[in-house]
mmCIF file of C-alpha atoms and ligand atoms in Angstrom:
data_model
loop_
_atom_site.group_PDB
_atom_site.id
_atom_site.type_symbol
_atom_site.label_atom_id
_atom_site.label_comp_id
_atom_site.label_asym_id
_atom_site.label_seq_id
_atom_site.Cartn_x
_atom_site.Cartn_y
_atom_site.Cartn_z
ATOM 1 C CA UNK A 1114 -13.944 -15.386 -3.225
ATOM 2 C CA UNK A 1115 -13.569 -14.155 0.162
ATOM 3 C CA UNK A 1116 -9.662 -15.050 0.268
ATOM 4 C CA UNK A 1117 -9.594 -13.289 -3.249
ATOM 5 C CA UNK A 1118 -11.025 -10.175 -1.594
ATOM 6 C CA UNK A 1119 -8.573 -10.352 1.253
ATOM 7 C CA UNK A 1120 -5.411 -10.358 -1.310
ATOM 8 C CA UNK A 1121 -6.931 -7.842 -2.832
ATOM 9 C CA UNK A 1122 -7.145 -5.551 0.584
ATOM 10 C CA UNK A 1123 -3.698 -7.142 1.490
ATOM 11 C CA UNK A 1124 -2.505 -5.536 -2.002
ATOM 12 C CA UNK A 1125 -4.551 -2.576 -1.459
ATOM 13 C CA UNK A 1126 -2.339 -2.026 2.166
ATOM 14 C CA UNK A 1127 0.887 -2.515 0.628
ATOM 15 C CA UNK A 1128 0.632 0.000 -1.864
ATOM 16 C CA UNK A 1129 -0.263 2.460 0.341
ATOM 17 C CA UNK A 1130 3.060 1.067 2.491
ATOM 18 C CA UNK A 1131 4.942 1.766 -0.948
ATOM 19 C CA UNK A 1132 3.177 5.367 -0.717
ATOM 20 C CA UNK A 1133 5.894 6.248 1.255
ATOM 21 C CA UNK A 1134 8.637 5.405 -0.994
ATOM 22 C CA UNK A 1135 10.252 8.584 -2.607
ATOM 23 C CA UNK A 1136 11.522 7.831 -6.377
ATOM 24 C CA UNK A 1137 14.275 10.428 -7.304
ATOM 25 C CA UNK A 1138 15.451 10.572 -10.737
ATOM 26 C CA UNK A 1139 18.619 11.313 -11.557
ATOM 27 C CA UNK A 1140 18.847 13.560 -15.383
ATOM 28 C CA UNK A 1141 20.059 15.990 -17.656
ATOM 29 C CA UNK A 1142 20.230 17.274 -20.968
ATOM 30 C CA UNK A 1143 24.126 16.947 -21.885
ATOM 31 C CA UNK A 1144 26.158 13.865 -20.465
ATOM 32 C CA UNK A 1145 28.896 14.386 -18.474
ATOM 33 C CA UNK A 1146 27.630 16.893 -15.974
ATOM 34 C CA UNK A 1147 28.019 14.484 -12.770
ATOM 35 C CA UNK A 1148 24.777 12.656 -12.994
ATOM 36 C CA UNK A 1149 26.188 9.031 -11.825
ATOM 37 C CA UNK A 1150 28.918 10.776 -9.423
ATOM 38 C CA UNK A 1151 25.730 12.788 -7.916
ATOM 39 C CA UNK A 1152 23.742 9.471 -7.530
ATOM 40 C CA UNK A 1153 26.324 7.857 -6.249
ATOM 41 C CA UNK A 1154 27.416 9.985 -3.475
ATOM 42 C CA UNK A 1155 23.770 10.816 -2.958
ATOM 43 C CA UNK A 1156 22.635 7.470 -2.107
ATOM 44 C CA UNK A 1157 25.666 6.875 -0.076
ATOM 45 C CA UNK A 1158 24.694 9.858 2.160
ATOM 46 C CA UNK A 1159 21.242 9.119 2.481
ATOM 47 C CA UNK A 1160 22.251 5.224 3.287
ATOM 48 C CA UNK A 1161 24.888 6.563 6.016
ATOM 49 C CA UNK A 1162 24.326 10.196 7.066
ATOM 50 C CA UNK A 1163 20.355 9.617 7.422
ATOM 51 C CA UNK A 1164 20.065 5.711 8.037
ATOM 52 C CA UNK A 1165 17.665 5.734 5.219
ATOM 53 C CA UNK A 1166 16.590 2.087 2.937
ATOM 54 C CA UNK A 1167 18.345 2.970 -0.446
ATOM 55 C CA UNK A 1168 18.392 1.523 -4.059
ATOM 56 C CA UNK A 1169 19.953 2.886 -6.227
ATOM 57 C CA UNK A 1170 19.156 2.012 -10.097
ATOM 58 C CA UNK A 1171 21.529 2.229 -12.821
ATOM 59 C CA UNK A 1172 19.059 3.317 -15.949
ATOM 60 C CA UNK A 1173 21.421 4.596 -17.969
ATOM 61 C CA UNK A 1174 20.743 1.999 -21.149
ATOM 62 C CA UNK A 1175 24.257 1.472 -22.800
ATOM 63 C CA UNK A 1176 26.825 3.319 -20.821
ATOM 64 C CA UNK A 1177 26.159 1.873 -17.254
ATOM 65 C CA UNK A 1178 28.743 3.042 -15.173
ATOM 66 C CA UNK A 1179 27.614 2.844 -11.584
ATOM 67 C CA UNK A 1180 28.840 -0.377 -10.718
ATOM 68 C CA UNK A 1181 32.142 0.596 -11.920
ATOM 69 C CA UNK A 1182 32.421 4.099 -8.991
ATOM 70 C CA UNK A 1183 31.719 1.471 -6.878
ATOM 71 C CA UNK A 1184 34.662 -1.312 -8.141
ATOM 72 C CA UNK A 1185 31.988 -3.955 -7.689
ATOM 73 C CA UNK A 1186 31.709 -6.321 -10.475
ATOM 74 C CA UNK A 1187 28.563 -8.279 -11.598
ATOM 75 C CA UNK A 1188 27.413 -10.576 -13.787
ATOM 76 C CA UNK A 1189 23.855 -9.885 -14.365
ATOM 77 C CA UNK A 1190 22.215 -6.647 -14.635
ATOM 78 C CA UNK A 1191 18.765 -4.489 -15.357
ATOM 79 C CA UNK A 1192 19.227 -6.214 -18.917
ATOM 80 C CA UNK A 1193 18.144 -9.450 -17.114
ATOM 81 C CA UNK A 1194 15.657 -8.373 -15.322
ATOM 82 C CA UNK A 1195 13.832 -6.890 -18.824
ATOM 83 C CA UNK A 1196 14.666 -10.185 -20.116
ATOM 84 C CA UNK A 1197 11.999 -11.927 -16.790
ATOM 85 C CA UNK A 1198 14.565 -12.729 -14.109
ATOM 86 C CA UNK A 1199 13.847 -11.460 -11.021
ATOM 87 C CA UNK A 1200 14.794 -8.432 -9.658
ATOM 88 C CA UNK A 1201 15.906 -9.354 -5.851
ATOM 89 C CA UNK A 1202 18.610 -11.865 -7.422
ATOM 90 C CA UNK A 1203 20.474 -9.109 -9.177
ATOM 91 C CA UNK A 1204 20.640 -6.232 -6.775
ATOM 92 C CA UNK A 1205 23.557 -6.403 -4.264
ATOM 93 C CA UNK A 1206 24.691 -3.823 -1.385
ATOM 94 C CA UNK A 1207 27.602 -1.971 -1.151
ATOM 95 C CA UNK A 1208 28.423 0.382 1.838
ATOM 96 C CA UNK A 1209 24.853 0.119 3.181
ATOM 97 C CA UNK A 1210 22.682 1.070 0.594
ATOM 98 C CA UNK A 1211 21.576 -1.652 -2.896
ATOM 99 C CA UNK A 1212 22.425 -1.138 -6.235
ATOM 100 C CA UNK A 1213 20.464 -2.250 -9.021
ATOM 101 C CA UNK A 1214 23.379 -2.454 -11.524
ATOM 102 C CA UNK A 1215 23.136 -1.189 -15.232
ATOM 103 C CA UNK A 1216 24.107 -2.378 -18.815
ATOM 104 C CA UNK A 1217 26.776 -1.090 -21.809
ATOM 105 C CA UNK A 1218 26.444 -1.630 -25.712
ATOM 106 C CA UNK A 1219 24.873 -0.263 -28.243
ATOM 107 C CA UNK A 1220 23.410 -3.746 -29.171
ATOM 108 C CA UNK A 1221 21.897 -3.154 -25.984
ATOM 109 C CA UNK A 1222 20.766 0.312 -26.179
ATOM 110 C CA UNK A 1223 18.983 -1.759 -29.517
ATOM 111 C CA UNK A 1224 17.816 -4.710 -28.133
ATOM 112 C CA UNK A 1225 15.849 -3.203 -25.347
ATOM 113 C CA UNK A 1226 12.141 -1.921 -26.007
ATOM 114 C CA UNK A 1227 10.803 1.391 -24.345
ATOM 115 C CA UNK A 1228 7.683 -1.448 -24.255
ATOM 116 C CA UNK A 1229 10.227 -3.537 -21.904
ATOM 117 C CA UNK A 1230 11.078 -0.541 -19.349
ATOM 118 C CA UNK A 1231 7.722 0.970 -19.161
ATOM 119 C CA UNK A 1232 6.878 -2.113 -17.340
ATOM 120 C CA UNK A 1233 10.065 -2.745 -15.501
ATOM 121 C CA UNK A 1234 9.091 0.702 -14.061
ATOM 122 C CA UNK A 1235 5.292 -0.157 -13.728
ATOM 123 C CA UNK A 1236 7.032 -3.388 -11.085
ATOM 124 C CA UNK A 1237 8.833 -1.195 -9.133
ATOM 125 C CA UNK A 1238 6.251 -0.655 -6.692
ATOM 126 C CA UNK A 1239 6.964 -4.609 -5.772
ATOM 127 C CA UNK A 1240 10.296 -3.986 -4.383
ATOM 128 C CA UNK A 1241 9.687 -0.052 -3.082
ATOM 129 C CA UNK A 1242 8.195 -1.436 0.413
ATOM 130 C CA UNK A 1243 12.020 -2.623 0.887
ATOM 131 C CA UNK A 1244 13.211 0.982 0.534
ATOM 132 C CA UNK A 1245 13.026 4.855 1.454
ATOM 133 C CA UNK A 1246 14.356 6.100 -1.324
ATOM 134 C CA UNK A 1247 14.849 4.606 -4.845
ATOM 135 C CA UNK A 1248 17.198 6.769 -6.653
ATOM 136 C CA UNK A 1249 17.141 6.327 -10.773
ATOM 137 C CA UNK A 1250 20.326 7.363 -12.532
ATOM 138 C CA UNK A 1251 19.292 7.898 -16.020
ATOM 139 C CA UNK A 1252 20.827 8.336 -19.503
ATOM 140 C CA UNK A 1253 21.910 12.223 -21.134
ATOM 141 C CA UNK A 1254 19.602 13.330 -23.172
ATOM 142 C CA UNK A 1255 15.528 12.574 -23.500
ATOM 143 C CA UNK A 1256 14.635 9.365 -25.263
ATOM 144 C CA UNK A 1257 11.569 6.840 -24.412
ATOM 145 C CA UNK A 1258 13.036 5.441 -21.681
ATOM 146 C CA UNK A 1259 14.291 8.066 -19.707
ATOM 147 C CA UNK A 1260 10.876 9.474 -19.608
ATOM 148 C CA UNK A 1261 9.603 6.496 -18.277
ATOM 149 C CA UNK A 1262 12.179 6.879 -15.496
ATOM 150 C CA UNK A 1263 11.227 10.606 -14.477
ATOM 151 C CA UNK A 1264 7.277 10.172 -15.015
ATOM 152 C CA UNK A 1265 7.783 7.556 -12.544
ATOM 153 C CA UNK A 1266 9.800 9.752 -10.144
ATOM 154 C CA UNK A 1267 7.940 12.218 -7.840
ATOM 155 C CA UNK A 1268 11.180 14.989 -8.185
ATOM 156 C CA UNK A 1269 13.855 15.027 -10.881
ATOM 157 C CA UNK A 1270 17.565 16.226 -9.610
ATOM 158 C CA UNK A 1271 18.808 18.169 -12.997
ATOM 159 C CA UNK A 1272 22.357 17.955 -12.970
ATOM 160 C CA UNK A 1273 24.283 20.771 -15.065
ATOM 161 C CA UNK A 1274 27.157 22.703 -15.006
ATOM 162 C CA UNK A 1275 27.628 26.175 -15.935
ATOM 163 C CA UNK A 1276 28.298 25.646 -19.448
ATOM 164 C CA UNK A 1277 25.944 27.317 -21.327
ATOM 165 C CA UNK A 1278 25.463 24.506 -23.268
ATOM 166 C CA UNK A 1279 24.851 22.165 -20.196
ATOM 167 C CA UNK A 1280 22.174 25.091 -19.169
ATOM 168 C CA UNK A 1281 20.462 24.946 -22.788
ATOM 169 C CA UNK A 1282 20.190 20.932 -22.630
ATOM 170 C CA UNK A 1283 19.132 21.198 -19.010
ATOM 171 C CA UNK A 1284 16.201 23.333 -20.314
ATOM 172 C CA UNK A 1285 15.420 21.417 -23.120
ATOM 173 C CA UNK A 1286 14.843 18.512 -20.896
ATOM 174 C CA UNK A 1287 12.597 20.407 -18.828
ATOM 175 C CA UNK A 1288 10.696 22.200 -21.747
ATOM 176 C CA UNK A 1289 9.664 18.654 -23.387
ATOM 177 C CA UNK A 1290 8.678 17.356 -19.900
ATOM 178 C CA UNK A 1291 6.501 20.361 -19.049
ATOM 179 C CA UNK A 1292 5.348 20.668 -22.513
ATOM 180 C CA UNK A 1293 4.303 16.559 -23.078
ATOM 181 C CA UNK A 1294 3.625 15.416 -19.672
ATOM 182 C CA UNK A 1295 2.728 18.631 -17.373
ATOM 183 C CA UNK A 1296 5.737 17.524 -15.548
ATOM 184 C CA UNK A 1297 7.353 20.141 -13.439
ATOM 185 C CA UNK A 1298 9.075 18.435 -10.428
ATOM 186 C CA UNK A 1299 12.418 19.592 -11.106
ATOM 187 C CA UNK A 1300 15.575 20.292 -8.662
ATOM 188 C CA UNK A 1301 18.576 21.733 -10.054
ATOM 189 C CA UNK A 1302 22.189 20.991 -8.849
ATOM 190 C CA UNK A 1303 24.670 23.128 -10.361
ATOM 191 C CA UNK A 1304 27.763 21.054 -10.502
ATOM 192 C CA UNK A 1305 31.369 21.954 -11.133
ATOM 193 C CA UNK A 1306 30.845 25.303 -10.217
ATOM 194 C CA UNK A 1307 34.278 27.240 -9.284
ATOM 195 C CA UNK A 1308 32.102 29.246 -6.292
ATOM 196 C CA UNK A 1309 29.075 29.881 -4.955
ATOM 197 C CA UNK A 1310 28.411 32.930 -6.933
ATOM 198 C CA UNK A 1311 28.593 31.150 -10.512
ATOM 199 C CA UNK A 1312 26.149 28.365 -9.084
ATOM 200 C CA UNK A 1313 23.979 30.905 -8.324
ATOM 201 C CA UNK A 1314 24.326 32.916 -11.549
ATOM 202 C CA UNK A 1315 23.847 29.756 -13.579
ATOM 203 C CA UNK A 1316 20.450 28.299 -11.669
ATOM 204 C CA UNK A 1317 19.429 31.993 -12.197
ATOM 205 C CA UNK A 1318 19.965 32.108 -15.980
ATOM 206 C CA UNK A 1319 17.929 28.863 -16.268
ATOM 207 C CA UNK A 1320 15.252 29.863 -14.094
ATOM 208 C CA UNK A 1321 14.552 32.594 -16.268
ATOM 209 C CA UNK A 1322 13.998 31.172 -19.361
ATOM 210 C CA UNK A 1323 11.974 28.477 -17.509
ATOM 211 C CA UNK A 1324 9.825 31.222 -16.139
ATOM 212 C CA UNK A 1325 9.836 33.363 -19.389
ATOM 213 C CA UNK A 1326 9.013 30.585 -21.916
ATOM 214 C CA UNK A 1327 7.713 27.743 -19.796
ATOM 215 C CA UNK A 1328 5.435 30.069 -17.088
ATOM 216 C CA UNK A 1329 6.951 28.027 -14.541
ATOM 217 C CA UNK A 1330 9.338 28.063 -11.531
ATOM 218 C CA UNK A 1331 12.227 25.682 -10.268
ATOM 219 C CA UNK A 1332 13.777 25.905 -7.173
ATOM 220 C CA UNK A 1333 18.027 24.869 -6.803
ATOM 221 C CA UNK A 1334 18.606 22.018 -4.545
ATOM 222 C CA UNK A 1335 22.009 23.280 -4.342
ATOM 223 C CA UNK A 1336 25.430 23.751 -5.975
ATOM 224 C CA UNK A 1337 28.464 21.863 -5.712
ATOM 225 C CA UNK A 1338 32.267 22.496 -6.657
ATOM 226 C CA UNK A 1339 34.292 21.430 -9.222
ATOM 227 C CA UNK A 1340 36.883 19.284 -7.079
ATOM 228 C CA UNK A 1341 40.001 17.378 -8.058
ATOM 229 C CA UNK A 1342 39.130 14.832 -5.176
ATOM 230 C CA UNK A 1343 36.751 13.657 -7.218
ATOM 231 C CA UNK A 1344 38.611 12.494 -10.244
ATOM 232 C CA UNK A 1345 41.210 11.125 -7.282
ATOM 233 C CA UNK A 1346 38.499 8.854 -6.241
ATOM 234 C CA UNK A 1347 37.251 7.980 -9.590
ATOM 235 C CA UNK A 1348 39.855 6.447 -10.576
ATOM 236 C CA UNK A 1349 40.607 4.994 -7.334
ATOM 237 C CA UNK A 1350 37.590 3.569 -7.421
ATOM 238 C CA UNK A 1351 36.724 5.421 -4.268
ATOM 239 C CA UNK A 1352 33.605 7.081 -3.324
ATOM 240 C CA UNK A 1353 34.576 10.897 -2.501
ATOM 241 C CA UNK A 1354 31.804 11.121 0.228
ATOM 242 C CA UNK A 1355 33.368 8.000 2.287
ATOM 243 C CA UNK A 1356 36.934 8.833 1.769
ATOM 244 C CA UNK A 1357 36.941 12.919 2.091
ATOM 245 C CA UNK A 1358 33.639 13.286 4.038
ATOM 246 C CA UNK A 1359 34.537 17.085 5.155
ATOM 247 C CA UNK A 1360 35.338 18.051 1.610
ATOM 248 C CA UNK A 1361 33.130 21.337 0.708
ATOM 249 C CA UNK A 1362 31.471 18.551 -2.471
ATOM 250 C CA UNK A 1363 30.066 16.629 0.132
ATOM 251 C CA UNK A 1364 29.097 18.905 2.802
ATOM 252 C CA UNK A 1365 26.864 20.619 -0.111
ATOM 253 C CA UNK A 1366 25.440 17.538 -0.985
ATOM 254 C CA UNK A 1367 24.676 16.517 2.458
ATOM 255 C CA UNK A 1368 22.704 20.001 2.969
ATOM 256 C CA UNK A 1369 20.892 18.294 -0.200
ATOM 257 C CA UNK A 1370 20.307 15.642 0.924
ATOM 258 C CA UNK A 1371 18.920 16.959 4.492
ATOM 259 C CA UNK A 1372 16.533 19.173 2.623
ATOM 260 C CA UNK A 1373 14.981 16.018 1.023
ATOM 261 C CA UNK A 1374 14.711 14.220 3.936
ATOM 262 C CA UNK A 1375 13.636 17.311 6.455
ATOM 263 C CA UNK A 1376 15.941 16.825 9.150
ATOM 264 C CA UNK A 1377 19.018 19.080 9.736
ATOM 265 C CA UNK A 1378 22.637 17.751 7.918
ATOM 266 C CA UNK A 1379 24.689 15.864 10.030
ATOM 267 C CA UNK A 1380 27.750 17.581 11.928
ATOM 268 C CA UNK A 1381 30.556 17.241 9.725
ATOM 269 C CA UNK A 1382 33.015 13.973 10.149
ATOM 270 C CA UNK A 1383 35.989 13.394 9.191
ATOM 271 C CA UNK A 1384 38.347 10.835 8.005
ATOM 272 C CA UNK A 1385 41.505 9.060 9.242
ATOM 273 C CA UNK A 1386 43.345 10.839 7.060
ATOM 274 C CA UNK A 1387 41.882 14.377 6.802
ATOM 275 C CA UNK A 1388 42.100 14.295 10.763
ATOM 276 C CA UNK A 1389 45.883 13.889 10.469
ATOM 277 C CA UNK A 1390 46.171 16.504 7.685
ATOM 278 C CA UNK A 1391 44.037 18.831 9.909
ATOM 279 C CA UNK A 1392 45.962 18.005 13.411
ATOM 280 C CA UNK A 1393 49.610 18.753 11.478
ATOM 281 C CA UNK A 1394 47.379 22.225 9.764
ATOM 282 C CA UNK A 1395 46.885 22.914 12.808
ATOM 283 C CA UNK A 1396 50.461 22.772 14.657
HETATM 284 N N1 ADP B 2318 32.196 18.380 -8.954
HETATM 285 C C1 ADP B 2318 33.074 17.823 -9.808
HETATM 286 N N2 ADP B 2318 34.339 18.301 -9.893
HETATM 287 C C2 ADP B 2318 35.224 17.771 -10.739
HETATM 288 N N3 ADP B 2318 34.958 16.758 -11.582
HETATM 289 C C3 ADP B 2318 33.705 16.227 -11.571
HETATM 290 C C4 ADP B 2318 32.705 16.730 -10.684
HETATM 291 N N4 ADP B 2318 31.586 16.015 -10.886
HETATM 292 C C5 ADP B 2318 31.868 15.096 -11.845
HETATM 293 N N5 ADP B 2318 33.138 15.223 -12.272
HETATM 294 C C6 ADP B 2318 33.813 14.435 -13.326
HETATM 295 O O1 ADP B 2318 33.083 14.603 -14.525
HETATM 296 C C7 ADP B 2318 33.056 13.411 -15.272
HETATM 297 C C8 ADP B 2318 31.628 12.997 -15.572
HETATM 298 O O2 ADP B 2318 30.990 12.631 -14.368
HETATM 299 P P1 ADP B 2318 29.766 11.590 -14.355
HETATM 300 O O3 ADP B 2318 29.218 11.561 -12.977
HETATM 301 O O4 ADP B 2318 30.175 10.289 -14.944
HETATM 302 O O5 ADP B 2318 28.763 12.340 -15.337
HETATM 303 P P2 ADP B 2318 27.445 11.817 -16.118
HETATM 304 O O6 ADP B 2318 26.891 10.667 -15.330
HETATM 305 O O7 ADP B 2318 26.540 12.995 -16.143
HETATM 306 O O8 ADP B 2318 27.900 11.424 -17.471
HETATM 307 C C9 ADP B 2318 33.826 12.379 -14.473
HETATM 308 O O9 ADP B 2318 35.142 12.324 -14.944
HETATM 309 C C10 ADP B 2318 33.799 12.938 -13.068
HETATM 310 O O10 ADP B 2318 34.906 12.517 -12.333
HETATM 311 MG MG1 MG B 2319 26.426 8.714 -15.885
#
């Protein structure tokens, strides 16, 4: 009995250690917005810029693409975890922080029940002692299982874009959350903005209608360009934030990323290359 009780206190402790785990989903209404590039580039910075214990989780059922920004190949994935393996034998680390890799096909959008990731999500407090942050990227749109993801979450980064319809799926997502689950811990990132000024304009649009119809307020986490380096590295297989680390993308999403952590961003490096481009600039 009395070695019961002391599990129990021992389990008791530990939660309280995974207390201090922050879970950050990753969403938004329309695909295609830069969720995974986002999630990507945001656990890279928080891994190297801030020295913080990162996992990242692919979530997005059927088109996992995570593993692919990173050019790391693997075998087994979330869908084998679901299925009882265990979750420490399929995570590996890249560049300092773990991913938790994702799974593609519609059989496998299919085969998976919202029953299945309810609970996957309900174990993630054994593995959150390992980590800081646990970042979730999750699928477009607002089924079951992306739910799951952001009720687990304490924020929710909505990516859009200044499409109107990016803004009017963004606040759809929103609306059912606040509307089923009294969920309001939102964060927008306006992405692929061509300034400042449209960023602005398009986190202002949103917040209005939040606050009109919804009788609640969001706050921006930030807005980031629309770059070409970031197609470059795509389909280099390159993450932008290691390879062009004083590009304006990645200086935004480093003042993000300080904001979430509460300590000031980093002083801006630079890479091999970008130092010779800047030394010849310069002459
Ligand atoms: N700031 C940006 N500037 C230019 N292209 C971007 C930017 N962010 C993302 N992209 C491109 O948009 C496409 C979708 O990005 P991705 O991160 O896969 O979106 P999602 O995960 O929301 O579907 C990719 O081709 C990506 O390279
Ligand atoms: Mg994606």
């Amino acid at each position: 009995m009395e070695s019961q009780a002391k599990g129990l206190l021992k389990l008791v402790n530990e939660r309280k250690i995974n207390r201090n785990t922050k879970f950050l989903a990753v969403a938004s209404g329309k695909g295609g917005v830069g969720k995974t590039n986002f999630a990507v580039n945001f656990a890279y910075i928080l891994a190297n810029d801030f020295n913080k214990r990162v996992l990242l989780i692919d979530a997005d059922i059927g088109m996992a693409n995570v593993h692919i920004l990173v050019n790391v190949n693997t075998k087994k994935t979330l869908k084998d975890i679901l299925n009882g393996e265990k979750i420490e034998d399929i995570i590996f680390t890249t560049r300092n922080f773990d991913i938790l890799p994702g799974f593609s096909g519609i059989d496998a959008i299919n085969e998976v029940e919202d029953s299945a990731v309810f609970r996957f999500v309900q174990n993630l407090n054994d593995i959150s002692e390992n980590y800081d942050y646990i970042i979730i990227d999750t699928a477009a749109g607002i089924d079951n299982k992306v739910i799951s993801f952001i009720r687990a979450s304490s924020k929710t980064y909505v990516i859009t874009t200044p499409e109107p319809t990016a803004i009017m799926d963004a606040y759809a997502l929103i609306k059912s959350m606040k509307k089923l689950y009294d969920y309001s811990d939102f964060k927008i990132v306006v992405n692929m903005a061509k300034n400042e000024e449209e960023g602005i304009e398009t986190f202002e649009r949103l917040r209005a209608s939040i606050k009109k119809f919804l009788d609640t307020d969001i706050k921006l986490a930030g807005v980031l360009p629309a770059t070409k380096n970031i197609q470059k590295t795509v389909k280099k297989k390159q993450i932008i934030s290691e390879v062009f680390p004083s590009e304006k993308f990645v200086l935004q999403l480093r003042r993000i990323a300080a904001d979430e952590v509460g300590e000031p961003p980093p002083p801006v490096k630079e890479s091999f290359w970008e130092k010779v481009v800047n030394f010849l600039r310069k002459d």
